[in-house]
mmCIF file of C-alpha atoms in Angstrom:
data_model
loop_
_atom_site.group_PDB
_atom_site.id
_atom_site.type_symbol
_atom_site.label_atom_id
_atom_site.label_comp_id
_atom_site.label_asym_id
_atom_site.label_seq_id
_atom_site.Cartn_x
_atom_site.Cartn_y
_atom_site.Cartn_z
ATOM 1 C CA UNK A 1 21.944 -5.992 -12.835
ATOM 2 C CA UNK A 2 23.957 -4.187 -10.252
ATOM 3 C CA UNK A 3 24.903 -5.646 -6.922
ATOM 4 C CA UNK A 4 22.680 -3.171 -5.073
ATOM 5 C CA UNK A 5 19.635 -5.308 -5.947
ATOM 6 C CA UNK A 6 21.010 -8.260 -3.950
ATOM 7 C CA UNK A 7 19.595 -8.646 -0.439
ATOM 8 C CA UNK A 8 21.682 -10.768 1.916
ATOM 9 C CA UNK A 9 20.402 -11.838 5.319
ATOM 10 C CA UNK A 10 22.433 -13.953 7.739
ATOM 11 C CA UNK A 11 20.535 -17.097 8.738
ATOM 12 C CA UNK A 12 22.809 -18.323 11.486
ATOM 13 C CA UNK A 13 26.302 -19.685 11.391
ATOM 14 C CA UNK A 14 27.717 -19.864 7.852
ATOM 15 C CA UNK A 15 24.310 -19.595 6.130
ATOM 16 C CA UNK A 16 22.784 -16.681 4.221
ATOM 17 C CA UNK A 17 19.496 -16.028 2.471
ATOM 18 C CA UNK A 18 20.033 -14.173 -0.806
ATOM 19 C CA UNK A 19 17.039 -12.497 -2.448
ATOM 20 C CA UNK A 20 17.350 -11.240 -6.023
ATOM 21 C CA UNK A 21 14.697 -9.779 -8.285
ATOM 22 C CA UNK A 22 13.915 -11.528 -11.555
ATOM 23 C CA UNK A 23 11.352 -10.861 -14.254
ATOM 24 C CA UNK A 24 8.564 -12.897 -12.643
ATOM 25 C CA UNK A 25 9.303 -12.928 -8.917
ATOM 26 C CA UNK A 26 12.092 -12.604 -6.406
ATOM 27 C CA UNK A 27 14.500 -15.542 -6.366
ATOM 28 C CA UNK A 28 15.473 -16.823 -2.922
ATOM 29 C CA UNK A 29 18.656 -18.819 -2.501
ATOM 30 C CA UNK A 30 20.321 -20.122 0.636
ATOM 31 C CA UNK A 31 24.124 -19.895 0.439
ATOM 32 C CA UNK A 32 26.299 -22.007 2.710
ATOM 33 C CA UNK A 33 29.818 -20.817 3.471
ATOM 34 C CA UNK A 34 32.189 -23.197 5.253
ATOM 35 C CA UNK A 35 35.238 -22.123 7.272
ATOM 36 C CA UNK A 36 37.347 -24.232 4.880
ATOM 37 C CA UNK A 37 36.154 -22.209 1.887
ATOM 38 C CA UNK A 38 36.824 -18.965 3.719
ATOM 39 C CA UNK A 39 40.364 -20.178 4.438
ATOM 40 C CA UNK A 40 40.854 -21.023 0.753
ATOM 41 C CA UNK A 41 39.642 -17.556 -0.207
ATOM 42 C CA UNK A 42 41.839 -15.901 2.418
ATOM 43 C CA UNK A 43 39.111 -13.737 3.941
ATOM 44 C CA UNK A 44 36.762 -13.705 6.904
ATOM 45 C CA UNK A 45 34.058 -11.461 5.397
ATOM 46 C CA UNK A 46 31.389 -14.048 4.624
ATOM 47 C CA UNK A 47 28.776 -11.556 3.420
ATOM 48 C CA UNK A 48 31.236 -10.097 0.915
ATOM 49 C CA UNK A 49 32.058 -13.602 -0.350
ATOM 50 C CA UNK A 50 28.349 -14.377 -0.731
ATOM 51 C CA UNK A 51 27.740 -11.131 -2.678
ATOM 52 C CA UNK A 52 30.754 -11.657 -4.935
ATOM 53 C CA UNK A 53 29.760 -15.287 -5.506
ATOM 54 C CA UNK A 54 26.264 -14.244 -6.574
ATOM 55 C CA UNK A 55 27.745 -11.684 -8.979
ATOM 56 C CA UNK A 56 30.098 -14.366 -10.339
ATOM 57 C CA UNK A 57 27.229 -16.802 -10.861
ATOM 58 C CA UNK A 58 25.138 -14.131 -12.610
ATOM 59 C CA UNK A 59 27.792 -14.110 -15.337
ATOM 60 C CA UNK A 60 27.119 -17.823 -15.896
ATOM 61 C CA UNK A 61 23.344 -18.118 -15.502
ATOM 62 C CA UNK A 62 20.121 -16.157 -15.251
ATOM 63 C CA UNK A 63 18.883 -15.187 -11.793
ATOM 64 C CA UNK A 64 15.668 -17.141 -12.402
ATOM 65 C CA UNK A 65 17.806 -20.294 -12.821
ATOM 66 C CA UNK A 66 19.588 -19.972 -9.456
ATOM 67 C CA UNK A 67 19.049 -23.064 -7.282
ATOM 68 C CA UNK A 68 17.355 -22.933 -3.894
ATOM 69 C CA UNK A 69 20.627 -23.858 -2.158
ATOM 70 C CA UNK A 70 24.218 -23.033 -3.101
ATOM 71 C CA UNK A 71 27.176 -24.529 -1.277
ATOM 72 C CA UNK A 72 30.409 -22.715 -2.076
ATOM 73 C CA UNK A 73 32.236 -26.074 -2.167
ATOM 74 C CA UNK A 74 30.001 -26.961 -5.147
ATOM 75 C CA UNK A 75 30.760 -23.644 -6.847
ATOM 76 C CA UNK A 76 34.491 -24.273 -6.471
ATOM 77 C CA UNK A 77 34.057 -27.777 -7.918
ATOM 78 C CA UNK A 78 31.790 -26.615 -10.740
ATOM 79 C CA UNK A 79 33.640 -23.550 -12.001
ATOM 80 C CA UNK A 80 37.354 -23.748 -12.743
ATOM 81 C CA UNK A 81 37.631 -19.946 -12.773
ATOM 82 C CA UNK A 82 35.807 -19.281 -9.481
ATOM 83 C CA UNK A 83 38.803 -19.147 -7.133
ATOM 84 C CA UNK A 84 40.743 -16.943 -9.543
ATOM 85 C CA UNK A 85 37.742 -14.650 -10.024
ATOM 86 C CA UNK A 86 37.301 -14.338 -6.262
ATOM 87 C CA UNK A 87 40.986 -13.555 -5.820
ATOM 88 C CA UNK A 88 40.929 -10.768 -8.403
ATOM 89 C CA UNK A 89 37.347 -9.508 -8.093
ATOM 90 C CA UNK A 90 36.740 -5.983 -6.885
ATOM 91 C CA UNK A 91 32.995 -5.945 -7.599
#
């Protein structure tokens, strides 16, 4: 899947609805981005971080298995290579 099939819609401060197609139906996931995570990543482009995070997670799981809510703090805690991938990613 390419990143052009990812729909991202801001849902207020630091929250985004991500819609991705899967084989059966679209998968909807709310992604929470904290200012602390943005500081750790060294960027202020939240939508770009959300898109790159979704692409990162697609390498680790099927879209149909995405949870309803993703907090980037949990992604950092759950994937040792996340911060490095976000620092070097040009997706």
